[in-house]
Coordinates of C-alpha atoms in Angstrom, one line a residue:
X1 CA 22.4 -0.8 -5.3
X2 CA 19.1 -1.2 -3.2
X3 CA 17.9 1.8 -1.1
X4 CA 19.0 0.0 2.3
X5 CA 22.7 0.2 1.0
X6 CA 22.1 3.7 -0.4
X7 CA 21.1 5.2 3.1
X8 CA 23.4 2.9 4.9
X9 CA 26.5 3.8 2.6
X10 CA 25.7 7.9 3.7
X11 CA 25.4 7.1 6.9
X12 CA 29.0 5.3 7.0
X13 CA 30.7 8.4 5.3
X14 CA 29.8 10.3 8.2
X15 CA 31.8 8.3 10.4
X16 CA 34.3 7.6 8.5
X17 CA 35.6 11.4 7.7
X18 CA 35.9 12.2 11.4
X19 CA 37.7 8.9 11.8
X20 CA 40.2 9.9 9.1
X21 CA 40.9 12.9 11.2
X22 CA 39.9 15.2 8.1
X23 CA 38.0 18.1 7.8
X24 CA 34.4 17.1 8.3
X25 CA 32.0 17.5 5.2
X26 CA 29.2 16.0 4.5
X27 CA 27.9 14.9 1.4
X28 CA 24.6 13.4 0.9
X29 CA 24.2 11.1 -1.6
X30 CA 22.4 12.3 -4.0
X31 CA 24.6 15.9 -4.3
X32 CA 27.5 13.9 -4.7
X33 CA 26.1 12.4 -8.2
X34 CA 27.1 13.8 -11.6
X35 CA 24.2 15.4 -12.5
X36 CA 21.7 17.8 -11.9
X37 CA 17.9 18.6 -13.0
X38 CA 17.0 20.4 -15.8
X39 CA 13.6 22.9 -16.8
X40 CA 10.7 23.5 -15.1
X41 CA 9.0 20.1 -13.8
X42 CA 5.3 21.9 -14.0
X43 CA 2.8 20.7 -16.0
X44 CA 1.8 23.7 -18.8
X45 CA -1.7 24.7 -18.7
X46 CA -4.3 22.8 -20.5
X47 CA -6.4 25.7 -22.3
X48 CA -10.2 24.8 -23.4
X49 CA -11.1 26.8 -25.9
X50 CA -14.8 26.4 -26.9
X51 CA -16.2 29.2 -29.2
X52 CA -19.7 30.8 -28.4
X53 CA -22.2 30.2 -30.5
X54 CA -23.3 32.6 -32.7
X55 CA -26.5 34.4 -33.0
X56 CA -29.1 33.1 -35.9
X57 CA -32.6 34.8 -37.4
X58 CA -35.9 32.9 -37.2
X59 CA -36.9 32.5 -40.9
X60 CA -40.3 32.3 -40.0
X61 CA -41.0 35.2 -38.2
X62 CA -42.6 38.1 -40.9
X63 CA -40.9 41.0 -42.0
X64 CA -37.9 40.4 -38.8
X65 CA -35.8 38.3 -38.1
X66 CA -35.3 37.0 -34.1
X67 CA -31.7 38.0 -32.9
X68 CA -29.7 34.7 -31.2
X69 CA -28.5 34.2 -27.8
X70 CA -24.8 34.0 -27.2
X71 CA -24.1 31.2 -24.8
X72 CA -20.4 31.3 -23.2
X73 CA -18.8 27.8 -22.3
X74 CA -18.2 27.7 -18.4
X75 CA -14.7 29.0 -17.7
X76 CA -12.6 25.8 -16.3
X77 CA -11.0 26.8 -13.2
X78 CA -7.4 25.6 -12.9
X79 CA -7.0 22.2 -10.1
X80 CA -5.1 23.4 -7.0
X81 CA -2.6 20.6 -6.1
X82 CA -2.6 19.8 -2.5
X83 CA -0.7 21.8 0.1
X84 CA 0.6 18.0 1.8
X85 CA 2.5 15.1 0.1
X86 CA 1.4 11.2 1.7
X87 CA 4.5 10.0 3.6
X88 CA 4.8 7.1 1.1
X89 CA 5.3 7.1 -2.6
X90 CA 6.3 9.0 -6.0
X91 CA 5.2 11.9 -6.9
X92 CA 6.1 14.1 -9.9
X93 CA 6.7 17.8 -9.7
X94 CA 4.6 20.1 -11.1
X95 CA 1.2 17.3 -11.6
X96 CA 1.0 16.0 -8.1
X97 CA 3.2 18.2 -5.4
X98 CA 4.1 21.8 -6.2
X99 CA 7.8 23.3 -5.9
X100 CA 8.3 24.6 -2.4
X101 CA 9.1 24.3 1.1
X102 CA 8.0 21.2 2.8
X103 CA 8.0 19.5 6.9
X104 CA 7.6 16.6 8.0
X105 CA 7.2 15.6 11.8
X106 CA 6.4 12.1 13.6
X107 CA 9.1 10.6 12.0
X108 CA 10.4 8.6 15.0
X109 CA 13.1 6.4 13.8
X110 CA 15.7 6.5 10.1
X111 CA 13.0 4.3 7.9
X112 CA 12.0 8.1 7.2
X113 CA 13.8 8.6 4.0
X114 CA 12.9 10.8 0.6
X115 CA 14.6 11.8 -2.6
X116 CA 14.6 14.8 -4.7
X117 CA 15.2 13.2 -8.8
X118 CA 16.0 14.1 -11.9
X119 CA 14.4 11.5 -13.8
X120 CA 12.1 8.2 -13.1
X121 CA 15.2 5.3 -14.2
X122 CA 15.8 4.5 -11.0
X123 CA 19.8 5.3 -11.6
X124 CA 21.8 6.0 -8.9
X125 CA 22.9 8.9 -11.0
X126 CA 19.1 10.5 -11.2
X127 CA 19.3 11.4 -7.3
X128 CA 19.7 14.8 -6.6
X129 CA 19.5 14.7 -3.1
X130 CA 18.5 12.4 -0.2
X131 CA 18.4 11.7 3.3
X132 CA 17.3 9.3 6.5
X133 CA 15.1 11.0 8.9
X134 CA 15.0 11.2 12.3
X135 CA 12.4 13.4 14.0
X136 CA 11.6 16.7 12.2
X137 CA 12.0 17.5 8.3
X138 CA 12.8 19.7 5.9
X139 CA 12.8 19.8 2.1
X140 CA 12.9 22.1 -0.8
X141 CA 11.4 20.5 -3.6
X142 CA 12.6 22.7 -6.7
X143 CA 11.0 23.5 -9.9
X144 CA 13.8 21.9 -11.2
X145 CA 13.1 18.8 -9.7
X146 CA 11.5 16.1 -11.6
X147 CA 10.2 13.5 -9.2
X148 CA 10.0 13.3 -5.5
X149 CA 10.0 9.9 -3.6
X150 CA 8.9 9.8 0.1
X151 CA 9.0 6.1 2.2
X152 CA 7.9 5.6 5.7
X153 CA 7.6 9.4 6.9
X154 CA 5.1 11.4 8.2
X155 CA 2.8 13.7 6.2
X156 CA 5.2 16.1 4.4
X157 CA 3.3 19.9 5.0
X158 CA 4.0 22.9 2.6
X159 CA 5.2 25.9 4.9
X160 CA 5.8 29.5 4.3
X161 CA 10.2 29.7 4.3
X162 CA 9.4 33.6 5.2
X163 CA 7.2 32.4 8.3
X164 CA 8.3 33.7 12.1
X165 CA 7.9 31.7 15.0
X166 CA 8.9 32.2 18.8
X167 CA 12.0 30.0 18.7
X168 CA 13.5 28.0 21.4
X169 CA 16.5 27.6 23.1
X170 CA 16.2 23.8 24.3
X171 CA 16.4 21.2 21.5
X172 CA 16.0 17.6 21.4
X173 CA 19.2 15.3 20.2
X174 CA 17.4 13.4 18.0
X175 CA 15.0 15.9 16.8
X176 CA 16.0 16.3 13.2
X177 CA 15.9 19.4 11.5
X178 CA 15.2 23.2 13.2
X179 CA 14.7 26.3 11.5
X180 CA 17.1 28.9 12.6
X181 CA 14.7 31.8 13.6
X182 CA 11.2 29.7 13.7
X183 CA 12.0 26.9 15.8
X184 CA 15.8 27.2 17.1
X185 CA 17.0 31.0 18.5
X186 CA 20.8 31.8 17.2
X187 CA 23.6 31.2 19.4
X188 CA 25.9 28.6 21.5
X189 CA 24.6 25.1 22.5
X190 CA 26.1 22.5 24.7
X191 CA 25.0 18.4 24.4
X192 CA 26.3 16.2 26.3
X193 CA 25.8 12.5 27.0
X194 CA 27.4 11.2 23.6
X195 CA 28.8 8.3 24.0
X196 CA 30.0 7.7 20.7
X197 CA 30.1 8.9 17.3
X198 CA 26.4 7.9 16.4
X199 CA 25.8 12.2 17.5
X200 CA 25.5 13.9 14.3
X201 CA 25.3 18.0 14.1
X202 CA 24.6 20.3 10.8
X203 CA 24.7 23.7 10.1
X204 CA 22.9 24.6 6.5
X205 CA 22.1 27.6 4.7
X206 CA 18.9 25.8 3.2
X207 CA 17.0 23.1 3.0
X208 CA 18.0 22.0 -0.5
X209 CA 20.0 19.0 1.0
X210 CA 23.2 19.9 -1.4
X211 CA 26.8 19.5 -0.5
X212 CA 26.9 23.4 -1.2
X213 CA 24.1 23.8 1.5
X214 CA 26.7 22.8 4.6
X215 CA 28.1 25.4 6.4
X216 CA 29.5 23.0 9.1
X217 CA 28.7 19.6 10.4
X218 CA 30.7 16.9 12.9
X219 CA 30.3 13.8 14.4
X220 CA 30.5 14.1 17.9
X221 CA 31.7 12.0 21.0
X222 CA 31.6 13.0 24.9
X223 CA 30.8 16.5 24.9
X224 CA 29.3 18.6 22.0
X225 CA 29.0 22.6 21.3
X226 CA 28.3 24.6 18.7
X227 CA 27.3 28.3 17.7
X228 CA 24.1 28.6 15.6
X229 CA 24.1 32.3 13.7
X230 CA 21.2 34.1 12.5
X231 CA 22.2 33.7 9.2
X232 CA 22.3 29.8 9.7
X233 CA 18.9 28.4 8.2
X234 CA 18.7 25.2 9.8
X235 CA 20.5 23.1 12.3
X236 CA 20.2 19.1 12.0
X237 CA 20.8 16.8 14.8
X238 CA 21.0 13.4 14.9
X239 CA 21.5 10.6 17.4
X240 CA 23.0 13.8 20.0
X241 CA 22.3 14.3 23.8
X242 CA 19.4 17.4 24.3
X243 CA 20.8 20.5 23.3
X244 CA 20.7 23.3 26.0
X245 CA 21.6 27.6 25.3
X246 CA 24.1 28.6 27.0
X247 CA 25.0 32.3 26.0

């Protein structure tokens, strides 16, 4: 399966649970795959043990002998990976991107789209999670995570998760992905303005991307609202009318 039918097939789920009249959950692809990452993806430490050299005695010197000087190999000081991950390629956990939180913005259309994998086949089977992005980002890459793929988004940024922020109460409809508490204030939003069922909304309890991490989600026509709690972590939207607070 190529990665266009991958992200269209996700997309297509959406619509098709609310169409079925069933309860709405959403699975991303790669959570719905048997399957799931294994050990710590991080590199171990190279250690470079060089002994000192030792001390000798000048033979020629009469009646003493000249005490060596020790010399101590320079201590090799361990490579920081980089805090940012390029908006296109692979990159394995642990050697070139470190386990963590990570944003991405700019991302003005759905080319955006990553993965979080297991392994480097290429199976369907090694995706732990995935998604299309539409404005804002956000992904935890685990230290259980072996690879992470990243095509046509912006520069993905490591950010603190226990970072405050003055959050707002006015959110764009296809602004992707707001942290409850940093960038979106808790409570009850009203979008309207969709005109069909293209309006995606999420709650999550984390940016993991796994079917466990939805609290609540729906496809949306005509009028939209929803309560965001404080214990929410992020809220998604996707292809909605501008949110606006309304208590």
């Amino acid at each position: 399966m190529s990665k266009s039918q991958t992200q269209r097939s996700r997309f297509t789920r959406h619509q098709a649970l609310t169409a079925a009249g069933a309860a709405v959950v959403v699975v991303a692809l790669g959570a719905t795959l048997s399957g799931c990452g294994t050990g710590d993806g991080g590199t171990p430490e190279a250690k470079n043990s060089t002994p000192a050299a030792s001390g000798s005695k000048d033979a020629g010197a009469a009646g003493s002998g000249a005490k060596g000087t020790e010399s101590k190999a320079p201590e090799k000081k361990e490579e920081k990976k980089a805090a940012t991950i390029d908006g296109d390629g692979d990159f394995e956990v642990g050697s070139d991107v470190t386990p963590g939180l990570y944003r991405s913005t700019g991302n003005k259309d759905a080319e955006c789209y990553w993965e979080r994998l297991k392994d480097a086949t290429g199976e369907l089977d090694s995706i732990l999670a995935n998604d299309n992005v539409t404005g804002t980002a956000y992904v935890e890459i685990k230290k259980s995570d072996k690879f992470f793929k990243s095509t046509s988004c912006g520069t993905w940024e490591a950010v603190d998760p226990k970072a405050t922020g003055t959050p707002g109460s006015a959110l764009k409809g296809d602004g992707g992905m707001f942290k409850v508490g940093v960038d979106v204030a808790p409570g009850t939003y009203k979008s309207a303005g969709n005109e069909d069922a293209e309006c995606y909304w999420e709650r999550s309890k984390d940016a993991g991307h796994g079917v466990d991490a939805i609290l609540a989600n729906d496809n949306v026509t005509g009028t939209a609202i929803v309560k965001i709690t404080a214990t929410d972590g992020y809220f998604k939207s996707v292809g909605c009318g501008d949110w606006t607070k309304t208590s």
